[in-house]
Short mmCIF file of C-alpha atoms and ligand atoms in Angstrom, two decimals:
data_model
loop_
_atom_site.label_atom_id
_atom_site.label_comp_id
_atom_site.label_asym_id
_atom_site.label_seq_id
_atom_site.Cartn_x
_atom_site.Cartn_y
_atom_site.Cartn_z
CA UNK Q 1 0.00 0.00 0.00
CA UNK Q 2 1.53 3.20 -1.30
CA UNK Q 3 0.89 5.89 2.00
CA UNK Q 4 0.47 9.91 1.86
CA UNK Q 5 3.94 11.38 2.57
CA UNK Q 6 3.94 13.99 5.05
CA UNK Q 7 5.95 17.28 4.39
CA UNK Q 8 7.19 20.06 6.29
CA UNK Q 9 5.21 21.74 8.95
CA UNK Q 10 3.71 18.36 10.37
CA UNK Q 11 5.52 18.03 13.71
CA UNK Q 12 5.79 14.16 13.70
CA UNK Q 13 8.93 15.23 11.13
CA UNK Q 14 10.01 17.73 13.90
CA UNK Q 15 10.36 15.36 16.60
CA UNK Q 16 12.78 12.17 17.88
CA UNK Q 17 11.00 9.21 16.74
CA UNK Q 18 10.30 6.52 19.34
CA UNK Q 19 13.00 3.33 19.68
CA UNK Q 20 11.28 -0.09 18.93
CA UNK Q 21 11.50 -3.63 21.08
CA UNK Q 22 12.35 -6.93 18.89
CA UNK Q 23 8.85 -7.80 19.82
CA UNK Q 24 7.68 -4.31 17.95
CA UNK Q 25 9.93 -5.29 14.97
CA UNK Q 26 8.96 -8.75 14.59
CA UNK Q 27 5.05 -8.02 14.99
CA UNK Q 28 2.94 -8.32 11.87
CA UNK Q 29 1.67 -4.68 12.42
CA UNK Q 30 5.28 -3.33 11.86
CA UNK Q 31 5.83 -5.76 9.46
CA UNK Q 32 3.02 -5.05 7.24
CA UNK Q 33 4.21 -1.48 7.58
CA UNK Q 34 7.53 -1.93 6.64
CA UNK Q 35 5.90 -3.32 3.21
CA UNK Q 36 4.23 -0.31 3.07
CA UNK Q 37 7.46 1.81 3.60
CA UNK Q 38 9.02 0.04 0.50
CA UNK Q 39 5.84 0.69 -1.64
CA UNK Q 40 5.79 4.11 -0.53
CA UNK Q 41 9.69 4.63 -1.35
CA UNK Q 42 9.54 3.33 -4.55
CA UNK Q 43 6.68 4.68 -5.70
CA UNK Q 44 8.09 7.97 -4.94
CA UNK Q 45 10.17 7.75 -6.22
CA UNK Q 46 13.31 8.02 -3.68
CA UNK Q 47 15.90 6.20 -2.09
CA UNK Q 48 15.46 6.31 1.28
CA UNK Q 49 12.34 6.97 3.47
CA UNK Q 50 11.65 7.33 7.67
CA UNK Q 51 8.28 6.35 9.30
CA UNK Q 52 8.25 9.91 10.23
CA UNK Q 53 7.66 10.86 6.77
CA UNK Q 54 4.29 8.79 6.89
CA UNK Q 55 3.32 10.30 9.91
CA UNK Q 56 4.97 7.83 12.77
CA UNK Q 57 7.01 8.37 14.92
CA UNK Q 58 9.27 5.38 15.05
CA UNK Q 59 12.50 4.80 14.69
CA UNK Q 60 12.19 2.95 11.33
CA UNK Q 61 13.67 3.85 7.59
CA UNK Q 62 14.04 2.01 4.43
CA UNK Q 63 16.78 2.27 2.46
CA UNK Q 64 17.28 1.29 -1.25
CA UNK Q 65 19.52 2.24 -4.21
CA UNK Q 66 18.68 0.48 -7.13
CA UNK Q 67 20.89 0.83 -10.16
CA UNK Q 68 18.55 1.67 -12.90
CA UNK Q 69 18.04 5.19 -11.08
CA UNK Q 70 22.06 5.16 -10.73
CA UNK Q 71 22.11 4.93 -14.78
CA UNK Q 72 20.29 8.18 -15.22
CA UNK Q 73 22.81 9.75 -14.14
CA UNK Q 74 25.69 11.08 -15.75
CA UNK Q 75 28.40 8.44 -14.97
CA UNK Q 76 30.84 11.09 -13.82
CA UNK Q 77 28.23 12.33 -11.68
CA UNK Q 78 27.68 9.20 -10.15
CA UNK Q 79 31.07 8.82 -9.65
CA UNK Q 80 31.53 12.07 -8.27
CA UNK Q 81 28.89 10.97 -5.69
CA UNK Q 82 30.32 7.69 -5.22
CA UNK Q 83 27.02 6.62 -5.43
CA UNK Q 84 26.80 2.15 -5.89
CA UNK Q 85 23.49 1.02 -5.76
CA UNK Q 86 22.33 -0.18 -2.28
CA UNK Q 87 19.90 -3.52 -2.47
CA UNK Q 88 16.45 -2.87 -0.40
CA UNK Q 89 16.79 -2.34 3.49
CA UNK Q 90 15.58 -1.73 6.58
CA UNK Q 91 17.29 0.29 9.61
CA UNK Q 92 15.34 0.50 13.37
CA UNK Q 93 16.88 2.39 16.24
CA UNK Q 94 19.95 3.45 14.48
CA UNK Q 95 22.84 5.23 16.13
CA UNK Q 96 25.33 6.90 13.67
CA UNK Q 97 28.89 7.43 14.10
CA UNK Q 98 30.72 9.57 11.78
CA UNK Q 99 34.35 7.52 10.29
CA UNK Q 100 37.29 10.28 9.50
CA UNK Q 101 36.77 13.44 9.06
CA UNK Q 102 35.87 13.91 5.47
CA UNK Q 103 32.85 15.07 4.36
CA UNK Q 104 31.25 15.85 0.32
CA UNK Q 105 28.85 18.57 -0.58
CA UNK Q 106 26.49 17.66 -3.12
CA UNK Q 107 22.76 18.81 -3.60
CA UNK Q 108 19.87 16.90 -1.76
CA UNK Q 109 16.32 16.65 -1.78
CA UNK Q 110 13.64 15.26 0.30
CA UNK Q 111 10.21 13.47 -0.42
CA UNK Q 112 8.61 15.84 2.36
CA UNK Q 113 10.01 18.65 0.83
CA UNK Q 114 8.91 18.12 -2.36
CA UNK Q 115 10.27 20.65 -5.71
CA UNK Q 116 13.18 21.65 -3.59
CA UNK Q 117 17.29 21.09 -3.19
CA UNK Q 118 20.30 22.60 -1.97
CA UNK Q 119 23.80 21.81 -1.02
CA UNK Q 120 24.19 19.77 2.03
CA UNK Q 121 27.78 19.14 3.45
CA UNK Q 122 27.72 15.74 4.91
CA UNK Q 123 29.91 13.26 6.44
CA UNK Q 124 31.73 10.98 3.31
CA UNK Q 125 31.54 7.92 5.86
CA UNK Q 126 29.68 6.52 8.54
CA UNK Q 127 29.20 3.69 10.48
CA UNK Q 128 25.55 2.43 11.91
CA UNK Q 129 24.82 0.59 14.79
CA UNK Q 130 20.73 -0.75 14.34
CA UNK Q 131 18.54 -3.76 14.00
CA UNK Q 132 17.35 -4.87 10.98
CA UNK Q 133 13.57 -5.74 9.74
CA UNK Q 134 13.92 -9.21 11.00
CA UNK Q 135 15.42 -7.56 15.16
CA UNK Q 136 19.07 -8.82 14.33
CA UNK Q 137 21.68 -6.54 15.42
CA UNK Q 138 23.93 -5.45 12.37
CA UNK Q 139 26.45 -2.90 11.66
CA UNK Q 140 26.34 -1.27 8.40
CA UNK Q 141 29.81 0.91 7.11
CA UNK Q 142 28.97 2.90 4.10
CA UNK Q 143 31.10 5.59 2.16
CA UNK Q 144 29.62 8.08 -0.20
CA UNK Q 145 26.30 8.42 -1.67
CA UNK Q 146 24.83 5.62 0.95
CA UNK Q 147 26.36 7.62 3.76
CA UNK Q 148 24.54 10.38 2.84
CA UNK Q 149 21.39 8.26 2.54
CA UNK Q 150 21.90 7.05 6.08
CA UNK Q 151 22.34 10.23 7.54
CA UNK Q 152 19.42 11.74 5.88
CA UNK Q 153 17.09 8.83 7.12
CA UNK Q 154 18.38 9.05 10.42
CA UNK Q 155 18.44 12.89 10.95
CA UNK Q 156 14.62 12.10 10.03
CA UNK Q 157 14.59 9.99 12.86
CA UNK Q 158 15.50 12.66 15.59
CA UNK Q 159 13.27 15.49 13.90
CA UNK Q 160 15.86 17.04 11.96
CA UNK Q 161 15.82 18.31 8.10
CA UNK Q 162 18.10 18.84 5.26
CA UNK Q 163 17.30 22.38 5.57
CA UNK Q 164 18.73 22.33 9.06
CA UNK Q 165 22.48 21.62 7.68
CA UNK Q 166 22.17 22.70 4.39
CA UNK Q 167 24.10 25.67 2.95
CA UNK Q 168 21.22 27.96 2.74
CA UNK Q 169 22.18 30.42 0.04
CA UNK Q 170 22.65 27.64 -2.44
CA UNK Q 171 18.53 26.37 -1.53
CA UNK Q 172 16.35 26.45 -4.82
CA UNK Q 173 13.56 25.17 -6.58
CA UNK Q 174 13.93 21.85 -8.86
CA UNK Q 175 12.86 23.82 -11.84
CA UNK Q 176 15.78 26.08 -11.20
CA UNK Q 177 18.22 22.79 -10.18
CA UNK Q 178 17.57 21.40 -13.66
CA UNK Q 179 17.34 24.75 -15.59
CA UNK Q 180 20.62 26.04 -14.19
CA UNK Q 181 22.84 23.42 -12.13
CA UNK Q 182 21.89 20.23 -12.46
CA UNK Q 183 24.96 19.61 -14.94
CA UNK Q 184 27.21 21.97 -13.33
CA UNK Q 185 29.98 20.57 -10.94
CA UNK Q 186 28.86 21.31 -7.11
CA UNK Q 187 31.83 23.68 -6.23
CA UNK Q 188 30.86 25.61 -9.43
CA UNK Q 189 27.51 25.70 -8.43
CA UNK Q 190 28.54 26.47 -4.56
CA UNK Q 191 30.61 29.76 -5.27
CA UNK Q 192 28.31 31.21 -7.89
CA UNK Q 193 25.81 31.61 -5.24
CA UNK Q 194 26.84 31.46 -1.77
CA UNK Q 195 29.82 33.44 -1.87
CA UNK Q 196 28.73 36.77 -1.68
CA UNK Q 197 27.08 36.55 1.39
CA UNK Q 198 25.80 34.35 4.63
ZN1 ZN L 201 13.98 13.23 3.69
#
């Protein structure tokens, strides 16, 4: 079942999401939602997508990369992303912790902010501590594009936005992302409009 996706002003996106038992997980009520997650992720379409963004607050998000929306792109943008495609998953009661110290700005977007982007700075590797759909403890290390994912979906988790770390001056419309930058490298696009100013 493909569910309404909440945007922002809906305060279930501006709060922590609740953690979840095994028994929670495992229960056919989460389960059935989980399903639902998918259906509403890839009908979307997007890559990644929190329970918050359906209007619950747990701490659930589904993850998935699949390659055919990869090969869209450029191949030297996808590169520049380091963007691999990520097979269907599900993350509950993550904890992040950032690897190294080197991050990658690249424009994001956000199904509950729909017709928007900017430039978010974000960490180039993480590592996440969570359970997966099925309760089993697993620890995920990702680098590039699927970091980013991950710390997207889990910054929906504690009530926090894109537009709470982006660089502001380079926030825009789609229509204006494809008209203007979409094919421009991301430092290009980063001083022609944020460097006049805060
Ligand atoms: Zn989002």
């Amino acid at each position: 079942m493909v569910l309404p996706i909440f945007e922002a002003g809906e305060t279930v996106l501006r709060r922590p999401a609740r953690l979840l038992s095994s028994d929670d997980i495992l229960s056919a009520d989460t389960q059935t939602l989980i399903a639902a997650m998918y259906e509403t992720m890839r009908a979307a379409p997007g890559v990644g997508l929190a329970a918050p963004q359906i209007g619950l607050d747990f701490q659930i998000a589904v993850i998935e990369d699949r390659a055919e929306y990869i090969a869209k792109m450029a191949p030297d943008q996808a590169a520049a992303r380091r963007r691999e495609p990520v097979a269907a998953h599900a993350i509950v009661n993550p904890v992040l912790e950032v690897i190294g110290t080197d991050t990658a700005e690249f424009f994001e977007g956000c199904l509950s902010l729909p017709s928007f982007t900017a430039i978010v700075p974000r960490a180039l590797e993480v590592r996440v501590r969570c359970l997966n759909e099925r309760a089993e403890p697993v620890i995920i290390e990702a680098y590039g594009w699927y970091a980013r994912i991950l710390q997207h979906e889990i910054d929906h988790l504690n009530g926090t936005m894109y537009i709470d770390r982006m660089l502001s001056r380079t926030f825009m419309g789609r229509q204006n992302f494809e008209r203007y930058w979409s094919g421009v490298p991301v430092n290009d696009a980063k001083k022609a409009l944020a460097s006049h100013g805060r």
